[in-house]
Amino acid sequence: MIPDKAPGEDVLHASGDLKKQAHIPSFEKYKELYIRSVESPEEFWGDVAKDFFWKTKYTGKFLDYNFDVTKGDIFVKCMEGATTNICHNVLDRNVHERKLGDKVAFYWEGNEPGDEKTVTYRELLQQVCKFANVLKSQGVKKGDRVSIYMPMVVELVVAMLACARIGAVHSIVFAGFSAESLCERIMDSQCCILITADGFYRGDKLISLKLIADEALQKCRDKSFTVEKCIMLKHLTKEDEASSGSLSPPAKRACPDLQVPWNPEVDLCWHSLIGGESEECEPVWCDSEDPLFILYTSGSTGKPKGVLHTVSGYMLYTASTFKLVFDYHSDDVYWCTADIGWITGHSYITYGPLANGATSVLFEGLPTYPDVSRMWEIVDKYHVSKFYTAPTAIRLLMKYGNEPVQKYKRTSLKILGTVGEPINPEAWLWYYSVVGEKRCPVVDTFWQTETGGHVLTPLPAATPMKPGSATFPFFGVVPAILNESGEELEGPSEGYLVFKQPWPGVMRTVYGNHERFETTYFKKFPGYYVTGDGCRRDKDGYYWITGRIDDMLNVSGHLLSTSEVESALVEHEAVAEAAVVGRPHPVKGESLYCFVTLNDGISYNQKLEAELKKQVREKIGAIATPDYIQNAPSLPKTRSGKIMRRVLRKIACNEQDLGDVSTLADSSVVEQLFENRCCSGV
């Protein structure tokens, strides 16, 4: 599984200085610990657990599970019987036991340069306690679901930790999603309250968030589900920071066009509520397997899946992956550029860094605003040492050349990371050579919303790097590659990436639909967790992710369901049928290429195309906006009526070699589609 020794050819190595201080300084040490983590998980994870506070100890097995649907219900249980509170562990423990109260938890950097705020661990704890008391005063209790729809402000972290403190389950929805998407998620998890903000700027674009939130709540009411209360943070309309009880400063930028509707029967002001609350709030002690949060990820059926993570296992796994993958030390300043609305932000902005007492940058803006040097300006400003971003951002910045990077020093950088999708070797090498000046190891991490944390990843000093490879498994993770028949392949091979046993941070179920959980991840190959990704293992044992195998697309690091986009398109009265495939994109990784068949008598024109793009934006969000829409009078189908998406992918990429098309009902359809291909995108 793990080679006896690290390969010596075609690899890049970390510097000697990094190896001297690294938590895991060599490949030999990595292999020793890896074997221990797989053969004696109770002993390995038990050592990690000693760093945390437990109100009561666990009883029974440390990690118990069934991955085989033929032997009964699928389950994973970690430290059953133990009780703890994750908020207590990431805040109270750091302030009181580790004496880190005056240490900076977050450097908040707003959308506009000069919008900034420093928040210490003590200040964060006080605000979390106050907001936890607010939630309790509104009737929120242990087990209740709370929907959070906010921009990248410190109050987003406050809201999620306040939920965790009282045992409520947070369900964060990315602030780029539409009212329809927010409504769907609120209803699926039956949230009792919504927390949002008035609005925010993303670059030059003003987002009237409260307007969208109100539209979502109305959609809920229209479907006979009422959210009784909505708490709104004044982010753009705040006037006086000193009197607001807020951790984010007033916006520097005027926003006369901001629309902030207000319903006094439903809406409550964050600042008014928090002002009179106590700075003390006893944590609610939770069982290890109590739910911590629900986070929705696109599903191949079109209906998003509510991925559920639980308290103890997730805490141990995010804390240890953060510490070891980024080789975290107490003097580091860490910056993950992701949004907390995605799993990366949950695990590697909030829970993982705070569990280690780390100082992080929390960034509201865009990598290209107000100019393409913004990221490197921030790196120098806060002396960032560990930097974690997406291949999409790297490819975007590559387009502008080296000069915007090299006008800043970046001497503080020690480790670079990538997340969200496989990175192509060209972008990897630019990142390593230009951004890191060939002195910073690159940790190219593979994981999913479902895995909770990194599962395949380099370790900075221990594993020699291959550009574009996710390298080796993290501790406790046992990967395998299967063929179509479900047989494990040995040595160099390519096939389905699966995992043979759980690790503490893996998801426990799809909220409200355990059957879907079992069908999606365990039914195809009983006895294995199926990732849905293809993978290649090379002669040195390195793993290379080759992309999604199911009907999912990875656009700018975000999974989108093709059927979800298709559903949005066919809701338009002009569209009879739609099929969506991915097409390679130099920046986003994949782009959406849509084929639409119109109803009789409808002609395709630019006005209709604009309407269709708008429809998808409103139903799902801006990230799902199609790059290409092609008028397709007919779609390539088998005689049984199944759309041949493989053929559509070939057409989208203008690849004439279609392979075996003997099952096509009408081959002339393909010729027509090639002739009418889209030549340019958005």
PDB file of N, CA and C in Angstrom, residues 109-189:
ATOM      1  N   GLU A 109      -9.874  40.651   6.793  1.00  0.00           N
ATOM      2  CA  GLU A 109      -9.543  41.544   5.683  1.00  0.00           C
ATOM      3  C   GLU A 109     -10.772  41.650   4.798  1.00  0.00           C
ATOM      4  N   GLY A 110     -11.368  42.845   4.746  1.00  0.00           N
ATOM      5  CA  GLY A 110     -12.597  43.042   3.997  1.00  0.00           C
ATOM      6  C   GLY A 110     -12.390  43.099   2.498  1.00  0.00           C
ATOM      7  N   ASN A 111     -13.479  43.261   1.795  1.00  0.00           N
ATOM      8  CA  ASN A 111     -13.439  43.348   0.338  1.00  0.00           C
ATOM      9  C   ASN A 111     -12.598  44.535  -0.123  1.00  0.00           C
ATOM     10  N   GLU A 112     -12.756  45.685   0.555  1.00  0.00           N
ATOM     11  CA  GLU A 112     -11.997  46.881   0.201  1.00  0.00           C
ATOM     12  C   GLU A 112     -10.673  46.913   0.958  1.00  0.00           C
ATOM     13  N   PRO A 113      -9.557  47.179   0.306  1.00  0.00           N
ATOM     14  CA  PRO A 113      -8.293  47.362   1.035  1.00  0.00           C
ATOM     15  C   PRO A 113      -8.472  48.430   2.121  1.00  0.00           C
ATOM     16  N   GLY A 114      -7.992  48.137   3.308  1.00  0.00           N
ATOM     17  CA  GLY A 114      -8.173  49.063   4.423  1.00  0.00           C
ATOM     18  C   GLY A 114      -9.334  48.689   5.323  1.00  0.00           C
ATOM     19  N   ASP A 115     -10.247  47.858   4.829  1.00  0.00           N
ATOM     20  CA  ASP A 115     -11.302  47.282   5.679  1.00  0.00           C
ATOM     21  C   ASP A 115     -10.658  46.138   6.455  1.00  0.00           C
ATOM     22  N   GLU A 116     -10.428  46.324   7.734  1.00  0.00           N
ATOM     23  CA  GLU A 116      -9.690  45.293   8.469  1.00  0.00           C
ATOM     24  C   GLU A 116     -10.069  45.306   9.942  1.00  0.00           C
ATOM     25  N   LYS A 117      -9.815  44.185  10.597  1.00  0.00           N
ATOM     26  CA  LYS A 117     -10.120  44.047  12.017  1.00  0.00           C
ATOM     27  C   LYS A 117      -9.307  42.890  12.572  1.00  0.00           C
ATOM     28  N   THR A 118      -8.798  43.049  13.787  1.00  0.00           N
ATOM     29  CA  THR A 118      -8.082  41.976  14.473  1.00  0.00           C
ATOM     30  C   THR A 118      -8.942  41.472  15.621  1.00  0.00           C
ATOM     31  N   VAL A 119      -9.127  40.149  15.700  1.00  0.00           N
ATOM     32  CA  VAL A 119      -9.971  39.548  16.734  1.00  0.00           C
ATOM     33  C   VAL A 119      -9.154  38.519  17.506  1.00  0.00           C
ATOM     34  N   THR A 120      -9.088  38.672  18.826  1.00  0.00           N
ATOM     35  CA  THR A 120      -8.338  37.729  19.665  1.00  0.00           C
ATOM     36  C   THR A 120      -9.230  36.555  20.061  1.00  0.00           C
ATOM     37  N   TYR A 121      -8.598  35.517  20.608  1.00  0.00           N
ATOM     38  CA  TYR A 121      -9.352  34.364  21.091  1.00  0.00           C
ATOM     39  C   TYR A 121     -10.318  34.763  22.201  1.00  0.00           C
ATOM     40  N   ARG A 122      -9.891  35.657  23.088  1.00  0.00           N
ATOM     41  CA  ARG A 122     -10.782  36.082  24.181  1.00  0.00           C
ATOM     42  C   ARG A 122     -12.002  36.829  23.630  1.00  0.00           C
ATOM     43  N   GLU A 123     -11.765  37.746  22.688  1.00  0.00           N
ATOM     44  CA  GLU A 123     -12.876  38.490  22.089  1.00  0.00           C
ATOM     45  C   GLU A 123     -13.840  37.551  21.361  1.00  0.00           C
ATOM     46  N   LEU A 124     -13.286  36.575  20.670  1.00  0.00           N
ATOM     47  CA  LEU A 124     -14.120  35.627  19.934  1.00  0.00           C
ATOM     48  C   LEU A 124     -14.977  34.817  20.909  1.00  0.00           C
ATOM     49  N   LEU A 125     -14.378  34.344  22.001  1.00  0.00           N
ATOM     50  CA  LEU A 125     -15.124  33.589  23.008  1.00  0.00           C
ATOM     51  C   LEU A 125     -16.262  34.425  23.591  1.00  0.00           C
ATOM     52  N   GLN A 126     -15.979  35.681  23.913  1.00  0.00           N
ATOM     53  CA  GLN A 126     -17.006  36.549  24.496  1.00  0.00           C
ATOM     54  C   GLN A 126     -18.182  36.734  23.538  1.00  0.00           C
ATOM     55  N   GLN A 127     -17.874  36.985  22.264  1.00  0.00           N
ATOM     56  CA  GLN A 127     -18.940  37.202  21.281  1.00  0.00           C
ATOM     57  C   GLN A 127     -19.734  35.919  21.015  1.00  0.00           C
ATOM     58  N   VAL A 128     -19.050  34.788  21.010  1.00  0.00           N
ATOM     59  CA  VAL A 128     -19.739  33.509  20.807  1.00  0.00           C
ATOM     60  C   VAL A 128     -20.696  33.242  21.969  1.00  0.00           C
ATOM     61  N   CYS A 129     -20.239  33.490  23.192  1.00  0.00           N
ATOM     62  CA  CYS A 129     -21.111  33.287  24.361  1.00  0.00           C
ATOM     63  C   CYS A 129     -22.335  34.205  24.285  1.00  0.00           C
ATOM     64  N   LYS A 130     -22.113  35.464  23.914  1.00  0.00           N
ATOM     65  CA  LYS A 130     -23.227  36.407  23.825  1.00  0.00           C
ATOM     66  C   LYS A 130     -24.240  35.954  22.770  1.00  0.00           C
ATOM     67  N   PHE A 131     -23.735  35.526  21.621  1.00  0.00           N
ATOM     68  CA  PHE A 131     -24.676  35.121  20.571  1.00  0.00           C
ATOM     69  C   PHE A 131     -25.329  33.781  20.898  1.00  0.00           C
ATOM     70  N   ALA A 132     -24.624  32.905  21.604  1.00  0.00           N
ATOM     71  CA  ALA A 132     -25.240  31.653  22.060  1.00  0.00           C
ATOM     72  C   ALA A 132     -26.418  31.970  22.982  1.00  0.00           C
ATOM     73  N   ASN A 133     -26.248  32.971  23.850  1.00  0.00           N
ATOM     74  CA  ASN A 133     -27.345  33.395  24.728  1.00  0.00           C
ATOM     75  C   ASN A 133     -28.505  33.982  23.917  1.00  0.00           C
ATOM     76  N   VAL A 134     -28.173  34.705  22.827  1.00  0.00           N
ATOM     77  CA  VAL A 134     -29.224  35.220  21.928  1.00  0.00           C
ATOM     78  C   VAL A 134     -30.035  34.063  21.358  1.00  0.00           C
ATOM     79  N   LEU A 135     -29.344  33.042  20.853  1.00  0.00           N
ATOM     80  CA  LEU A 135     -30.045  31.895  20.263  1.00  0.00           C
ATOM     81  C   LEU A 135     -30.943  31.220  21.294  1.00  0.00           C
ATOM     82  N   LYS A 136     -30.421  31.062  22.511  1.00  0.00           N
ATOM     83  CA  LYS A 136     -31.236  30.440  23.568  1.00  0.00           C
ATOM     84  C   LYS A 136     -32.472  31.287  23.868  1.00  0.00           C
ATOM     85  N   SER A 137     -32.302  32.614  23.865  1.00  0.00           N
ATOM     86  CA  SER A 137     -33.431  33.502  24.150  1.00  0.00           C
ATOM     87  C   SER A 137     -34.506  33.415  23.068  1.00  0.00           C
ATOM     88  N   GLN A 138     -34.101  32.970  21.874  1.00  0.00           N
ATOM     89  CA  GLN A 138     -35.056  32.802  20.769  1.00  0.00           C
ATOM     90  C   GLN A 138     -35.624  31.382  20.713  1.00  0.00           C
ATOM     91  N   GLY A 139     -35.316  30.606  21.736  1.00  0.00           N
ATOM     92  CA  GLY A 139     -35.884  29.263  21.838  1.00  0.00           C
ATOM     93  C   GLY A 139     -35.098  28.172  21.152  1.00  0.00           C
ATOM     94  N   VAL A 140     -33.895  28.485  20.647  1.00  0.00           N
ATOM     95  CA  VAL A 140     -33.076  27.462  19.978  1.00  0.00           C
ATOM     96  C   VAL A 140     -32.475  26.547  21.040  1.00  0.00           C
ATOM     97  N   LYS A 141     -32.578  25.257  20.820  1.00  0.00           N
ATOM     98  CA  LYS A 141     -32.076  24.298  21.808  1.00  0.00           C
ATOM     99  C   LYS A 141     -31.280  23.184  21.123  1.00  0.00           C
ATOM    100  N   LYS A 142     -30.693  22.312  21.933  1.00  0.00           N
ATOM    101  CA  LYS A 142     -29.865  21.212  21.434  1.00  0.00           C
ATOM    102  C   LYS A 142     -30.622  20.394  20.378  1.00  0.00           C
ATOM    103  N   GLY A 143     -29.970  20.155  19.258  1.00  0.00           N
ATOM    104  CA  GLY A 143     -30.556  19.362  18.183  1.00  0.00           C
ATOM    105  C   GLY A 143     -31.311  20.160  17.140  1.00  0.00           C
ATOM    106  N   ASP A 144     -31.696  21.411  17.467  1.00  0.00           N
ATOM    107  CA  ASP A 144     -32.383  22.250  16.480  1.00  0.00           C
ATOM    108  C   ASP A 144     -31.440  22.610  15.333  1.00  0.00           C
ATOM    109  N   ARG A 145     -31.983  22.758  14.140  1.00  0.00           N
ATOM    110  CA  ARG A 145     -31.178  23.166  12.989  1.00  0.00           C
ATOM    111  C   ARG A 145     -31.294  24.671  12.776  1.00  0.00           C
ATOM    112  N   VAL A 146     -30.140  25.292  12.523  1.00  0.00           N
ATOM    113  CA  VAL A 146     -30.073  26.741  12.317  1.00  0.00           C
ATOM    114  C   VAL A 146     -29.447  26.998  10.950  1.00  0.00           C
ATOM    115  N   SER A 147     -30.143  27.747  10.100  1.00  0.00           N
ATOM    116  CA  SER A 147     -29.616  28.070   8.774  1.00  0.00           C
ATOM    117  C   SER A 147     -28.822  29.373   8.839  1.00  0.00           C
ATOM    118  N   ILE A 148     -27.634  29.367   8.248  1.00  0.00           N
ATOM    119  CA  ILE A 148     -26.753  30.546   8.249  1.00  0.00           C
ATOM    120  C   ILE A 148     -26.423  30.889   6.795  1.00  0.00           C
ATOM    121  N   TYR A 149     -26.714  32.137   6.415  1.00  0.00           N
ATOM    122  CA  TYR A 149     -26.548  32.596   5.025  1.00  0.00           C
ATOM    123  C   TYR A 149     -25.856  33.957   5.104  1.00  0.00           C
ATOM    124  N   MET A 150     -24.524  33.938   5.200  1.00  0.00           N
ATOM    125  CA  MET A 150     -23.776  35.156   5.517  1.00  0.00           C
ATOM    126  C   MET A 150     -22.521  35.295   4.663  1.00  0.00           C
ATOM    127  N   PRO A 151     -22.034  36.533   4.513  1.00  0.00           N
ATOM    128  CA  PRO A 151     -20.748  36.740   3.830  1.00  0.00           C
ATOM    129  C   PRO A 151     -19.589  36.344   4.739  1.00  0.00           C
ATOM    130  N   MET A 152     -18.380  36.533   4.241  1.00  0.00           N
ATOM    131  CA  MET A 152     -17.173  36.134   4.981  1.00  0.00           C
ATOM    132  C   MET A 152     -16.798  37.200   6.015  1.00  0.00           C
ATOM    133  N   VAL A 153     -17.584  37.240   7.084  1.00  0.00           N
ATOM    134  CA  VAL A 153     -17.319  38.158   8.191  1.00  0.00           C
ATOM    135  C   VAL A 153     -17.097  37.326   9.442  1.00  0.00           C
ATOM    136  N   VAL A 154     -16.486  37.931  10.459  1.00  0.00           N
ATOM    137  CA  VAL A 154     -16.187  37.185  11.684  1.00  0.00           C
ATOM    138  C   VAL A 154     -17.473  36.675  12.332  1.00  0.00           C
ATOM    139  N   GLU A 155     -18.570  37.418  12.159  1.00  0.00           N
ATOM    140  CA  GLU A 155     -19.841  36.986  12.750  1.00  0.00           C
ATOM    141  C   GLU A 155     -20.335  35.651  12.189  1.00  0.00           C
ATOM    142  N   LEU A 156     -19.881  35.280  11.009  1.00  0.00           N
ATOM    143  CA  LEU A 156     -20.218  33.961  10.487  1.00  0.00           C
ATOM    144  C   LEU A 156     -19.602  32.880  11.372  1.00  0.00           C
ATOM    145  N   VAL A 157     -18.349  33.066  11.749  1.00  0.00           N
ATOM    146  CA  VAL A 157     -17.681  32.131  12.666  1.00  0.00           C
ATOM    147  C   VAL A 157     -18.375  32.150  14.029  1.00  0.00           C
ATOM    148  N   VAL A 158     -18.728  33.356  14.496  1.00  0.00           N
ATOM    149  CA  VAL A 158     -19.431  33.496  15.775  1.00  0.00           C
ATOM    150  C   VAL A 158     -20.737  32.700  15.749  1.00  0.00           C
ATOM    151  N   ALA A 159     -21.496  32.831  14.675  1.00  0.00           N
ATOM    152  CA  ALA A 159     -22.791  32.155  14.576  1.00  0.00           C
ATOM    153  C   ALA A 159     -22.633  30.639  14.601  1.00  0.00           C
ATOM    154  N   MET A 160     -21.670  30.108  13.841  1.00  0.00           N
ATOM    155  CA  MET A 160     -21.530  28.653  13.793  1.00  0.00           C
ATOM    156  C   MET A 160     -21.036  28.106  15.130  1.00  0.00           C
ATOM    157  N   LEU A 161     -20.118  28.813  15.787  1.00  0.00           N
ATOM    158  CA  LEU A 161     -19.613  28.335  17.078  1.00  0.00           C
ATOM    159  C   LEU A 161     -20.652  28.499  18.183  1.00  0.00           C
ATOM    160  N   ALA A 162     -21.503  29.528  18.072  1.00  0.00           N
ATOM    161  CA  ALA A 162     -22.589  29.693  19.046  1.00  0.00           C
ATOM    162  C   ALA A 162     -23.562  28.515  18.949  1.00  0.00           C
ATOM    163  N   CYS A 163     -23.845  28.067  17.723  1.00  0.00           N
ATOM    164  CA  CYS A 163     -24.682  26.873  17.541  1.00  0.00           C
ATOM    165  C   CYS A 163     -24.025  25.669  18.213  1.00  0.00           C
ATOM    166  N   ALA A 164     -22.738  25.465  17.918  1.00  0.00           N
ATOM    167  CA  ALA A 164     -22.019  24.321  18.481  1.00  0.00           C
ATOM    168  C   ALA A 164     -21.992  24.379  20.009  1.00  0.00           C
ATOM    169  N   ARG A 165     -21.930  25.583  20.552  1.00  0.00           N
ATOM    170  CA  ARG A 165     -21.846  25.736  22.014  1.00  0.00           C
ATOM    171  C   ARG A 165     -23.104  25.236  22.714  1.00  0.00           C
ATOM    172  N   ILE A 166     -24.266  25.439  22.080  1.00  0.00           N
ATOM    173  CA  ILE A 166     -25.517  25.028  22.726  1.00  0.00           C
ATOM    174  C   ILE A 166     -26.061  23.716  22.142  1.00  0.00           C
ATOM    175  N   GLY A 167     -25.257  23.057  21.305  1.00  0.00           N
ATOM    176  CA  GLY A 167     -25.667  21.766  20.761  1.00  0.00           C
ATOM    177  C   GLY A 167     -26.631  21.860  19.587  1.00  0.00           C
ATOM    178  N   ALA A 168     -26.843  23.076  19.067  1.00  0.00           N
ATOM    179  CA  ALA A 168     -27.671  23.227  17.864  1.00  0.00           C
ATOM    180  C   ALA A 168     -26.837  22.838  16.637  1.00  0.00           C
ATOM    181  N   VAL A 169     -27.504  22.498  15.555  1.00  0.00           N
ATOM    182  CA  VAL A 169     -26.842  21.995  14.346  1.00  0.00           C
ATOM    183  C   VAL A 169     -26.847  23.098  13.290  1.00  0.00           C
ATOM    184  N   HIS A 170     -25.658  23.592  12.914  1.00  0.00           N
ATOM    185  CA  HIS A 170     -25.654  24.650  11.900  1.00  0.00           C
ATOM    186  C   HIS A 170     -25.680  24.082  10.488  1.00  0.00           C
ATOM    187  N   SER A 171     -26.408  24.782   9.636  1.00  0.00           N
ATOM    188  CA  SER A 171     -26.486  24.438   8.221  1.00  0.00           C
ATOM    189  C   SER A 171     -26.169  25.711   7.442  1.00  0.00           C
ATOM    190  N   ILE A 172     -24.916  25.833   7.015  1.00  0.00           N
ATOM    191  CA  ILE A 172     -24.459  27.049   6.344  1.00  0.00           C
ATOM    192  C   ILE A 172     -24.686  26.919   4.839  1.00  0.00           C
ATOM    193  N   VAL A 173     -25.259  27.964   4.265  1.00  0.00           N
ATOM    194  CA  VAL A 173     -25.504  28.005   2.823  1.00  0.00           C
ATOM    195  C   VAL A 173     -24.634  29.115   2.232  1.00  0.00           C
ATOM    196  N   PHE A 174     -23.811  28.763   1.274  1.00  0.00           N
ATOM    197  CA  PHE A 174     -22.919  29.700   0.597  1.00  0.00           C
ATOM    198  C   PHE A 174     -23.698  30.926   0.121  1.00  0.00           C
ATOM    199  N   ALA A 175     -23.180  32.118   0.428  1.00  0.00           N
ATOM    200  CA  ALA A 175     -23.899  33.362   0.144  1.00  0.00           C
ATOM    201  C   ALA A 175     -23.984  33.689  -1.344  1.00  0.00           C
ATOM    202  N   GLY A 176     -23.452  32.829  -2.207  1.00  0.00           N
ATOM    203  CA  GLY A 176     -23.612  33.000  -3.655  1.00  0.00           C
ATOM    204  C   GLY A 176     -24.778  32.206  -4.202  1.00  0.00           C
ATOM    205  N   PHE A 177     -25.412  31.395  -3.344  1.00  0.00           N
ATOM    206  CA  PHE A 177     -26.543  30.593  -3.798  1.00  0.00           C
ATOM    207  C   PHE A 177     -27.811  31.435  -3.904  1.00  0.00           C
ATOM    208  N   SER A 178     -28.729  30.967  -4.729  1.00  0.00           N
ATOM    209  CA  SER A 178     -29.975  31.687  -5.005  1.00  0.00           C
ATOM    210  C   SER A 178     -30.996  31.477  -3.893  1.00  0.00           C
ATOM    211  N   ALA A 179     -32.083  32.251  -3.957  1.00  0.00           N
ATOM    212  CA  ALA A 179     -33.183  32.108  -3.002  1.00  0.00           C
ATOM    213  C   ALA A 179     -33.780  30.704  -3.077  1.00  0.00           C
ATOM    214  N   GLU A 180     -33.891  30.176  -4.283  1.00  0.00           N
ATOM    215  CA  GLU A 180     -34.442  28.827  -4.464  1.00  0.00           C
ATOM    216  C   GLU A 180     -33.575  27.784  -3.756  1.00  0.00           C
ATOM    217  N   SER A 181     -32.246  27.898  -3.923  1.00  0.00           N
ATOM    218  CA  SER A 181     -31.323  26.958  -3.280  1.00  0.00           C
ATOM    219  C   SER A 181     -31.375  27.085  -1.763  1.00  0.00           C
ATOM    220  N   LEU A 182     -31.451  28.314  -1.265  1.00  0.00           N
ATOM    221  CA  LEU A 182     -31.533  28.532   0.183  1.00  0.00           C
ATOM    222  C   LEU A 182     -32.836  27.944   0.725  1.00  0.00           C
ATOM    223  N   CYS A 183     -33.935  28.203   0.044  1.00  0.00           N
ATOM    224  CA  CYS A 183     -35.230  27.662   0.457  1.00  0.00           C
ATOM    225  C   CYS A 183     -35.190  26.137   0.533  1.00  0.00           C
ATOM    226  N   GLU A 184     -34.634  25.517  -0.492  1.00  0.00           N
ATOM    227  CA  GLU A 184     -34.577  24.055  -0.553  1.00  0.00           C
ATOM    228  C   GLU A 184     -33.806  23.481   0.634  1.00  0.00           C
ATOM    229  N   ARG A 185     -32.705  24.135   0.997  1.00  0.00           N
ATOM    230  CA  ARG A 185     -31.867  23.655   2.096  1.00  0.00           C
ATOM    231  C   ARG A 185     -32.520  23.908   3.458  1.00  0.00           C
ATOM    232  N   ILE A 186     -33.168  25.060   3.602  1.00  0.00           N
ATOM    233  CA  ILE A 186     -33.882  25.353   4.856  1.00  0.00           C
ATOM    234  C   ILE A 186     -34.973  24.312   5.090  1.00  0.00           C
ATOM    235  N   MET A 187     -35.713  23.995   4.038  1.00  0.00           N
ATOM    236  CA  MET A 187     -36.825  23.062   4.183  1.00  0.00           C
ATOM    237  C   MET A 187     -36.347  21.630   4.403  1.00  0.00           C
ATOM    238  N   ASP A 188     -35.297  21.235   3.718  1.00  0.00           N
ATOM    239  CA  ASP A 188     -34.812  19.863   3.858  1.00  0.00           C
ATOM    240  C   ASP A 188     -34.363  19.579   5.289  1.00  0.00           C
ATOM    241  N   SER A 189     -33.688  20.565   5.904  1.00  0.00           N
ATOM    242  CA  SER A 189     -33.185  20.348   7.270  1.00  0.00           C
ATOM    243  C   SER A 189     -34.118  20.909   8.337  1.00  0.00           C
TER     244      SER A 189
END
